[in-house]
mmCIF file of C-alpha atoms in Angstrom:
data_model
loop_
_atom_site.group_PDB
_atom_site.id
_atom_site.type_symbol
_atom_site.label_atom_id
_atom_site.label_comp_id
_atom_site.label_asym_id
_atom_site.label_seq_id
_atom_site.Cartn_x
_atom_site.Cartn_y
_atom_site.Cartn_z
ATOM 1 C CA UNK A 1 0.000 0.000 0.000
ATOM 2 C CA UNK A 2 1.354 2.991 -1.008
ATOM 3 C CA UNK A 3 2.192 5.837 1.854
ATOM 4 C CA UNK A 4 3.962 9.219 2.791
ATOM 5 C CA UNK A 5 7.360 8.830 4.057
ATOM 6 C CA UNK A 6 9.488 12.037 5.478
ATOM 7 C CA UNK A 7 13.065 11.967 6.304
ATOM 8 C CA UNK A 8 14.984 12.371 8.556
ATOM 9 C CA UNK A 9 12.485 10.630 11.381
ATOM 10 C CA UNK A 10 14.736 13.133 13.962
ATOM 11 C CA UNK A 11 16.622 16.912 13.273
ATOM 12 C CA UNK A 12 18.469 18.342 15.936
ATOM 13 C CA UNK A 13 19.647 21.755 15.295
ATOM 14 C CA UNK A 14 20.918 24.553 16.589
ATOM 15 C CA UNK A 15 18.563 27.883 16.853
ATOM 16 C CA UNK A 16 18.815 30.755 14.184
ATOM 17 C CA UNK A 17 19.693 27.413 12.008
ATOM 18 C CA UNK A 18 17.898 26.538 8.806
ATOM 19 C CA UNK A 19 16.335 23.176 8.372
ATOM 20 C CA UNK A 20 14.908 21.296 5.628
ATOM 21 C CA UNK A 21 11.976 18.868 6.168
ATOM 22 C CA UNK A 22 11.548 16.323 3.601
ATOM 23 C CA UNK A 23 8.429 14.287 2.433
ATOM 24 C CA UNK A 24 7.383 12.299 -0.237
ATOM 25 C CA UNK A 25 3.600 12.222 -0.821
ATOM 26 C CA UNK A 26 1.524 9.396 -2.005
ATOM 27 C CA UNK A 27 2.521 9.526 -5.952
ATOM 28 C CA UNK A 28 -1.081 10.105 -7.343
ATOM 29 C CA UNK A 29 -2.053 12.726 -4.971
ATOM 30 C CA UNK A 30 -2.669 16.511 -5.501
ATOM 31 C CA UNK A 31 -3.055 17.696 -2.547
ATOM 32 C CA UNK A 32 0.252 18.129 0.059
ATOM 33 C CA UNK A 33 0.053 19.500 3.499
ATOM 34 C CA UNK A 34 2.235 20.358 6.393
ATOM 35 C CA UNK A 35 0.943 20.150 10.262
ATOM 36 C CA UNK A 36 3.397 19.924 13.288
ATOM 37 C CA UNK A 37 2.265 18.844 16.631
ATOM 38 C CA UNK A 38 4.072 19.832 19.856
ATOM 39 C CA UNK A 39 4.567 17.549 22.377
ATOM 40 C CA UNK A 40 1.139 17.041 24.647
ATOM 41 C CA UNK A 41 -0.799 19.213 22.542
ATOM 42 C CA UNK A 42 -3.203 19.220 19.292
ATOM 43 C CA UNK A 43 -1.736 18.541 15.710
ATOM 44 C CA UNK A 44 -2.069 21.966 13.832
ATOM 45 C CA UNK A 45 -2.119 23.063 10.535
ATOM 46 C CA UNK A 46 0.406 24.647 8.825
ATOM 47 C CA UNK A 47 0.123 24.874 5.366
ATOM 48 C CA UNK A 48 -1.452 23.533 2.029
ATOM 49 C CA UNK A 49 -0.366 23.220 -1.328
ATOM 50 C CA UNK A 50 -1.694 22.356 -4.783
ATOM 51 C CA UNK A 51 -0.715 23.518 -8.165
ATOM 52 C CA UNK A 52 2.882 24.252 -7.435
ATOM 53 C CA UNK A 53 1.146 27.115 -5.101
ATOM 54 C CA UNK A 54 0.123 27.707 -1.394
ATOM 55 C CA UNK A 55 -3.585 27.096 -1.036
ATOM 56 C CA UNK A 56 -3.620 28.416 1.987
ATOM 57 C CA UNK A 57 -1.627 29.002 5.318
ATOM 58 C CA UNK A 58 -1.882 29.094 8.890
ATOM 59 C CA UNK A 59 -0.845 31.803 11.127
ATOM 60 C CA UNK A 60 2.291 29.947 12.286
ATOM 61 C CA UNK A 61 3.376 29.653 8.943
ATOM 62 C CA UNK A 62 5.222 32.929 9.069
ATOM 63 C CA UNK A 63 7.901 34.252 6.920
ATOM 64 C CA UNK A 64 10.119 31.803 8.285
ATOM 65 C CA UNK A 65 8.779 28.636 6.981
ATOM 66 C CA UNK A 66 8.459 28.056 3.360
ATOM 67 C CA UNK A 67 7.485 24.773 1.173
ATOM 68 C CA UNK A 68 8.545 23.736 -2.055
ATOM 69 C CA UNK A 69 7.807 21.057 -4.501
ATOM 70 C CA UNK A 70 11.050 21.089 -6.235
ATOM 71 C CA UNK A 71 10.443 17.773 -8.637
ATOM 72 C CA UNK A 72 7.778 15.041 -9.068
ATOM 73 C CA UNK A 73 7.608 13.315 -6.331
ATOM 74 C CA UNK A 74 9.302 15.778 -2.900
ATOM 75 C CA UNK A 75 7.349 18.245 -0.961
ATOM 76 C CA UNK A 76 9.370 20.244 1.614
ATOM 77 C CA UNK A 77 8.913 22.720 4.444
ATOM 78 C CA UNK A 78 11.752 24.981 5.245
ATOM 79 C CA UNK A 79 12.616 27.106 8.407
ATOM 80 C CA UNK A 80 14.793 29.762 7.881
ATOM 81 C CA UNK A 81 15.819 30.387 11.313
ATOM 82 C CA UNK A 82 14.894 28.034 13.894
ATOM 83 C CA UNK A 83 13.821 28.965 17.343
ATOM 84 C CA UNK A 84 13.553 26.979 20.334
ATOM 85 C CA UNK A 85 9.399 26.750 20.007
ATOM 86 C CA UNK A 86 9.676 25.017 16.245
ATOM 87 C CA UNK A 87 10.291 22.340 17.978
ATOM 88 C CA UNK A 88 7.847 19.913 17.461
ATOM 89 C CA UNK A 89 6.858 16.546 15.317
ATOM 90 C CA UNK A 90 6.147 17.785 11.843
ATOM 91 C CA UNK A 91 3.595 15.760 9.584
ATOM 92 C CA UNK A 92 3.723 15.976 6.232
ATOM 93 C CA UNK A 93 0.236 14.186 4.463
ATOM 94 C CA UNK A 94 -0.976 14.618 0.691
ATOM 95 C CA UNK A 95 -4.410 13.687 -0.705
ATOM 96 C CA UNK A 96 -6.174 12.739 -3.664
ATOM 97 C CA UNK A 97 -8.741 15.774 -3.633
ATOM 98 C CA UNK A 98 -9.139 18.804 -1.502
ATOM 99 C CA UNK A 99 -10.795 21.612 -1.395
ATOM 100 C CA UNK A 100 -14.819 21.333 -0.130
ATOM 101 C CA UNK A 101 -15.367 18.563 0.559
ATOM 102 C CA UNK A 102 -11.942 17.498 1.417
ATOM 103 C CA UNK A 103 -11.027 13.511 0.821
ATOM 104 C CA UNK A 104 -8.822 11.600 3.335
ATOM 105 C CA UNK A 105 -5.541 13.311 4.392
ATOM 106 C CA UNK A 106 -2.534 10.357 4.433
ATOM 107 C CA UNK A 107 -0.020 11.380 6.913
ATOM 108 C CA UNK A 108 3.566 10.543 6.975
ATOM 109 C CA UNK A 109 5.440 9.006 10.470
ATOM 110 C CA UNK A 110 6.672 12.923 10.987
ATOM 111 C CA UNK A 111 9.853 14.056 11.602
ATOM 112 C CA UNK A 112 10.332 15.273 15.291
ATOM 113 C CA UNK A 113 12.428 18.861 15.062
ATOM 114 C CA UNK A 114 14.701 19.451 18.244
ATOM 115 C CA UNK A 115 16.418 22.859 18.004
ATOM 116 C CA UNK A 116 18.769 23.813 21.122
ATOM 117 C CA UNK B 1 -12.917 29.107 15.998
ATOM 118 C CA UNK B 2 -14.420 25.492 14.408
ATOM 119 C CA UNK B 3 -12.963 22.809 16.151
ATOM 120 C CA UNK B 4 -12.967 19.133 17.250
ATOM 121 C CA UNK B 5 -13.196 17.811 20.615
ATOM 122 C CA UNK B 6 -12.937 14.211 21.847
ATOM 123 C CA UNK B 7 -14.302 13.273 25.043
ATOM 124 C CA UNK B 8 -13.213 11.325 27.594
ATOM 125 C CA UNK B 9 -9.376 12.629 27.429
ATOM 126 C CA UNK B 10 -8.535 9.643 28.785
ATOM 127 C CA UNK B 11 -10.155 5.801 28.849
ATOM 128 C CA UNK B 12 -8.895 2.760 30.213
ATOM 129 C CA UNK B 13 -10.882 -0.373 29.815
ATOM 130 C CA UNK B 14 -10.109 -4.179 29.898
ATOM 131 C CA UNK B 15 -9.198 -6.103 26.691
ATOM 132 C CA UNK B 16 -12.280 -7.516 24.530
ATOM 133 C CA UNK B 17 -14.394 -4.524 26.298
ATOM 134 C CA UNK B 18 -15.800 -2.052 23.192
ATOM 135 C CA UNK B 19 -14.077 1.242 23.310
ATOM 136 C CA UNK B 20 -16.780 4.422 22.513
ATOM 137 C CA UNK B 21 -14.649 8.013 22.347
ATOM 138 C CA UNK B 22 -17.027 11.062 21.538
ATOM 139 C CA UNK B 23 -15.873 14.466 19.457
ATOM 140 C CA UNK B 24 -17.860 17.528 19.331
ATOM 141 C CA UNK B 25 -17.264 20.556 17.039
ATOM 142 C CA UNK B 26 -18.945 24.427 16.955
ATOM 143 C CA UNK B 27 -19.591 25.146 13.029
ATOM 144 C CA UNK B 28 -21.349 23.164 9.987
ATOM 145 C CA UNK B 29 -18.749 20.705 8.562
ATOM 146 C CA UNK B 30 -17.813 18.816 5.431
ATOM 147 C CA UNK B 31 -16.751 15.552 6.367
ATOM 148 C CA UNK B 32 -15.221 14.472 9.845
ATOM 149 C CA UNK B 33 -11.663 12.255 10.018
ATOM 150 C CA UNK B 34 -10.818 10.094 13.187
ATOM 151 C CA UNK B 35 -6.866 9.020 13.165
ATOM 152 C CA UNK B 36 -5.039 6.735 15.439
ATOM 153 C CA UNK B 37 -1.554 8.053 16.745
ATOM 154 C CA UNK B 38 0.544 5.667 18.680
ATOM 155 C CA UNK B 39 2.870 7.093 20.905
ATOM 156 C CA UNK B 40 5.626 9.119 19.373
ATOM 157 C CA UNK B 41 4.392 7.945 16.358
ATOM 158 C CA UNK B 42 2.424 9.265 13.165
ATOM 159 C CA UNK B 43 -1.135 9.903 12.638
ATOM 160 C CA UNK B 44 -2.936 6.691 11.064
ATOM 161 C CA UNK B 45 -6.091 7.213 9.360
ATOM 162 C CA UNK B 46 -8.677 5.221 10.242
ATOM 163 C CA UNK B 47 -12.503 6.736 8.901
ATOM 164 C CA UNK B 48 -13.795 9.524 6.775
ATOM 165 C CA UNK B 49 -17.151 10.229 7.553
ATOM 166 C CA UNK B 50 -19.226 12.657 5.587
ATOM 167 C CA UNK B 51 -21.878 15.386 6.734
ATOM 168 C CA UNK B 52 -24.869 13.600 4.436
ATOM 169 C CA UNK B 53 -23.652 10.317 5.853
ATOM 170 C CA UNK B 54 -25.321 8.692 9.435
ATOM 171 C CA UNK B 55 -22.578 5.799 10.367
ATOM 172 C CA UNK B 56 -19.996 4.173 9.004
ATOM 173 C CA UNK B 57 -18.088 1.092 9.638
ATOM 174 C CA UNK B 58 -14.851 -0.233 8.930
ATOM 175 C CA UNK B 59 -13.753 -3.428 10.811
ATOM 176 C CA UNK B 60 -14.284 -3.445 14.428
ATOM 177 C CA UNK B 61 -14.750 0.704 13.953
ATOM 178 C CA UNK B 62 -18.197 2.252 14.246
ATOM 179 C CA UNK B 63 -18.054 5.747 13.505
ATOM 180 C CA UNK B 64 -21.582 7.595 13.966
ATOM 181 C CA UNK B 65 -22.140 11.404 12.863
ATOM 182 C CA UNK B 66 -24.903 13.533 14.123
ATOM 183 C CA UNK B 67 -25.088 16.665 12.616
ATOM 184 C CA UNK B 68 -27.315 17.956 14.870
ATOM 185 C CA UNK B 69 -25.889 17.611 17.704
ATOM 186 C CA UNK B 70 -22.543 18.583 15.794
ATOM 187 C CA UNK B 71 -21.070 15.380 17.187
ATOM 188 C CA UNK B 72 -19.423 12.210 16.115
ATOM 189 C CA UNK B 73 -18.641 8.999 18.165
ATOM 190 C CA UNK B 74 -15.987 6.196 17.424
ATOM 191 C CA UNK B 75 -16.539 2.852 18.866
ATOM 192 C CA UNK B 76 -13.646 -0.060 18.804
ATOM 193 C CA UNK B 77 -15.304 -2.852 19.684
ATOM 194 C CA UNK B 78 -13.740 -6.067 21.062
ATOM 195 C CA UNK B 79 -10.649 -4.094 21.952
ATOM 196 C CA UNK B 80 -7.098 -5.376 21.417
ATOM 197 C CA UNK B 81 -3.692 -4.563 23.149
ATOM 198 C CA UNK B 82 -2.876 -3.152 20.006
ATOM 199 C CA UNK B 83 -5.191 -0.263 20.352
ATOM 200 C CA UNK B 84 -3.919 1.265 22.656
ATOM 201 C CA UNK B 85 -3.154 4.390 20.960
ATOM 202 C CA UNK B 86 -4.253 8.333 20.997
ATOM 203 C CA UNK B 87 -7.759 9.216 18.757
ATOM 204 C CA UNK B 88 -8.340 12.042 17.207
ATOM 205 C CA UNK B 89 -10.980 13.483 15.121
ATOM 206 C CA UNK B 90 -10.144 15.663 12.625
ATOM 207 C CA UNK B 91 -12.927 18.322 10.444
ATOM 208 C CA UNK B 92 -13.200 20.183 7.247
ATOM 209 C CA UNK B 93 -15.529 22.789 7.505
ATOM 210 C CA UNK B 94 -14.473 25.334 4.898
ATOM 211 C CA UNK B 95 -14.277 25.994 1.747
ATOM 212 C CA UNK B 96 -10.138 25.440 1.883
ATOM 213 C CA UNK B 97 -9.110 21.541 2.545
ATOM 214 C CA UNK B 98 -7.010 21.944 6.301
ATOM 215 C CA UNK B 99 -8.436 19.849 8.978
ATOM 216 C CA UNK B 100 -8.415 20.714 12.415
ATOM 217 C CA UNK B 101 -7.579 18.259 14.880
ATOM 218 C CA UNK B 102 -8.889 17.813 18.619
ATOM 219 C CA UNK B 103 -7.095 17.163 21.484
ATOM 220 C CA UNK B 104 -7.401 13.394 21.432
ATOM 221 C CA UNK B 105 -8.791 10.789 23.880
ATOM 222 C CA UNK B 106 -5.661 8.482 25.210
ATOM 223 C CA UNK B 107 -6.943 4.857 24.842
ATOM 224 C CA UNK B 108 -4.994 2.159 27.341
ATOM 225 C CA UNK B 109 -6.301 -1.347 26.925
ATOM 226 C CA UNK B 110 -5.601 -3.563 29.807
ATOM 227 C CA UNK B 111 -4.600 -7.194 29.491
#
């Protein structure tokens, strides 16, 4: 069965660092997203894309963070500068179709961001 | 804001017991999501449920929607080790395609 994978599974870095978050979506899908969860608390939204464009963004998703799709098959979320409260598990997932009416959201394993 | 919540936060219950978790949300949605996250680990998806659909199943998973009452109730029945594991539900309400997840109920299934 096919599935999102991200890599590295674990980034430490140092803050005021830039990092590079990498997934690969489900191959058929349009859709690619980016939550993060901090530890104990909710998974939250970051930011969508479709059509080689953001869809739309959250209000974490400051100037700091940026995605790219830079060939066929990655999607990945940058941080310019790190700071101690990126860190966080970061879950990359990709659909089929979004929009209204919004079809299942495949998440990867996440990649849990340390910074120091 | 729109938002899910699962109730209890936390259930413990003995193995080959049935397992319900409830989520409320505040505002008209699209289709509702519940996802299994074992510790440390990613989110698994388990149901899509949509707002013109009553109950699904899938397995031992019951998932019932009640637009009503803007709620939504997963039910594991004949519960294994192996789910022990954090649910969340997880809605679209909006005309964009992010979900918004819920704080989670923290299933522990006792031997």
């Amino acid at each position: 069965e096919p599935e999102v994978t991200q890599t590295p599974s674990h980034q430490v870095t140092q803050m005021g660092q830039e990092v590079i978050l990498r997934c690969v979506p489900i191959s058929n899908h349009l859709y690619f997203y980016w939550y993060r969860q901090i530890l104990g608390q909710k998974v939250e939204f970051l930011v969508s894309f479709y059509n080689n464009e953001i869809s739309e963004k959250s209000e974490i998703f400051d100037d700091q963070f940026s995605v790219e799709r830079p060939d066929g098959s990655n999607f990945t979320l940058k941080i310019r500068s790190t700071k101690l409260e990126d860190s966080a598990m970061y879950f990359c997932a990709s659909g089929l179709a979004g929009g209204r009416g919004t079809d299942t959201q495949y998440f990867g394993p996440g990649t849990r961001l340390t910074v120091l | 804001s729109q938002q899910g919540e699962e109730d209890p936060q936390a259930l413990s219950i003995q193995e080959g017991e049935n397992a319900t978790m409830n989520c409320s949300y505040k505002t008209s949605i699209n289709n509702l999501q519940w996802y299994r996250q074992n510790s440390g680990r990613g989110l698994v998806h388990l149901i899509l449920i949509r707002s013109n659909e009553r109950e699904k199943h899938s397995g031992r998973l019951r998932v019932t929607l009640d637009t009503s009452k803007k709620s939504s109730s997963l039910l594991i029945t004949a519960s294994r080790a192996a789910d022990t594991a954090s649910y969340f539900c997880a809605t679209d309400a909006g005309e964009d395609d992010k979900i918004i997840f819920g704080k989670g109920t923290r299933l522990h299934i006792l031997p």
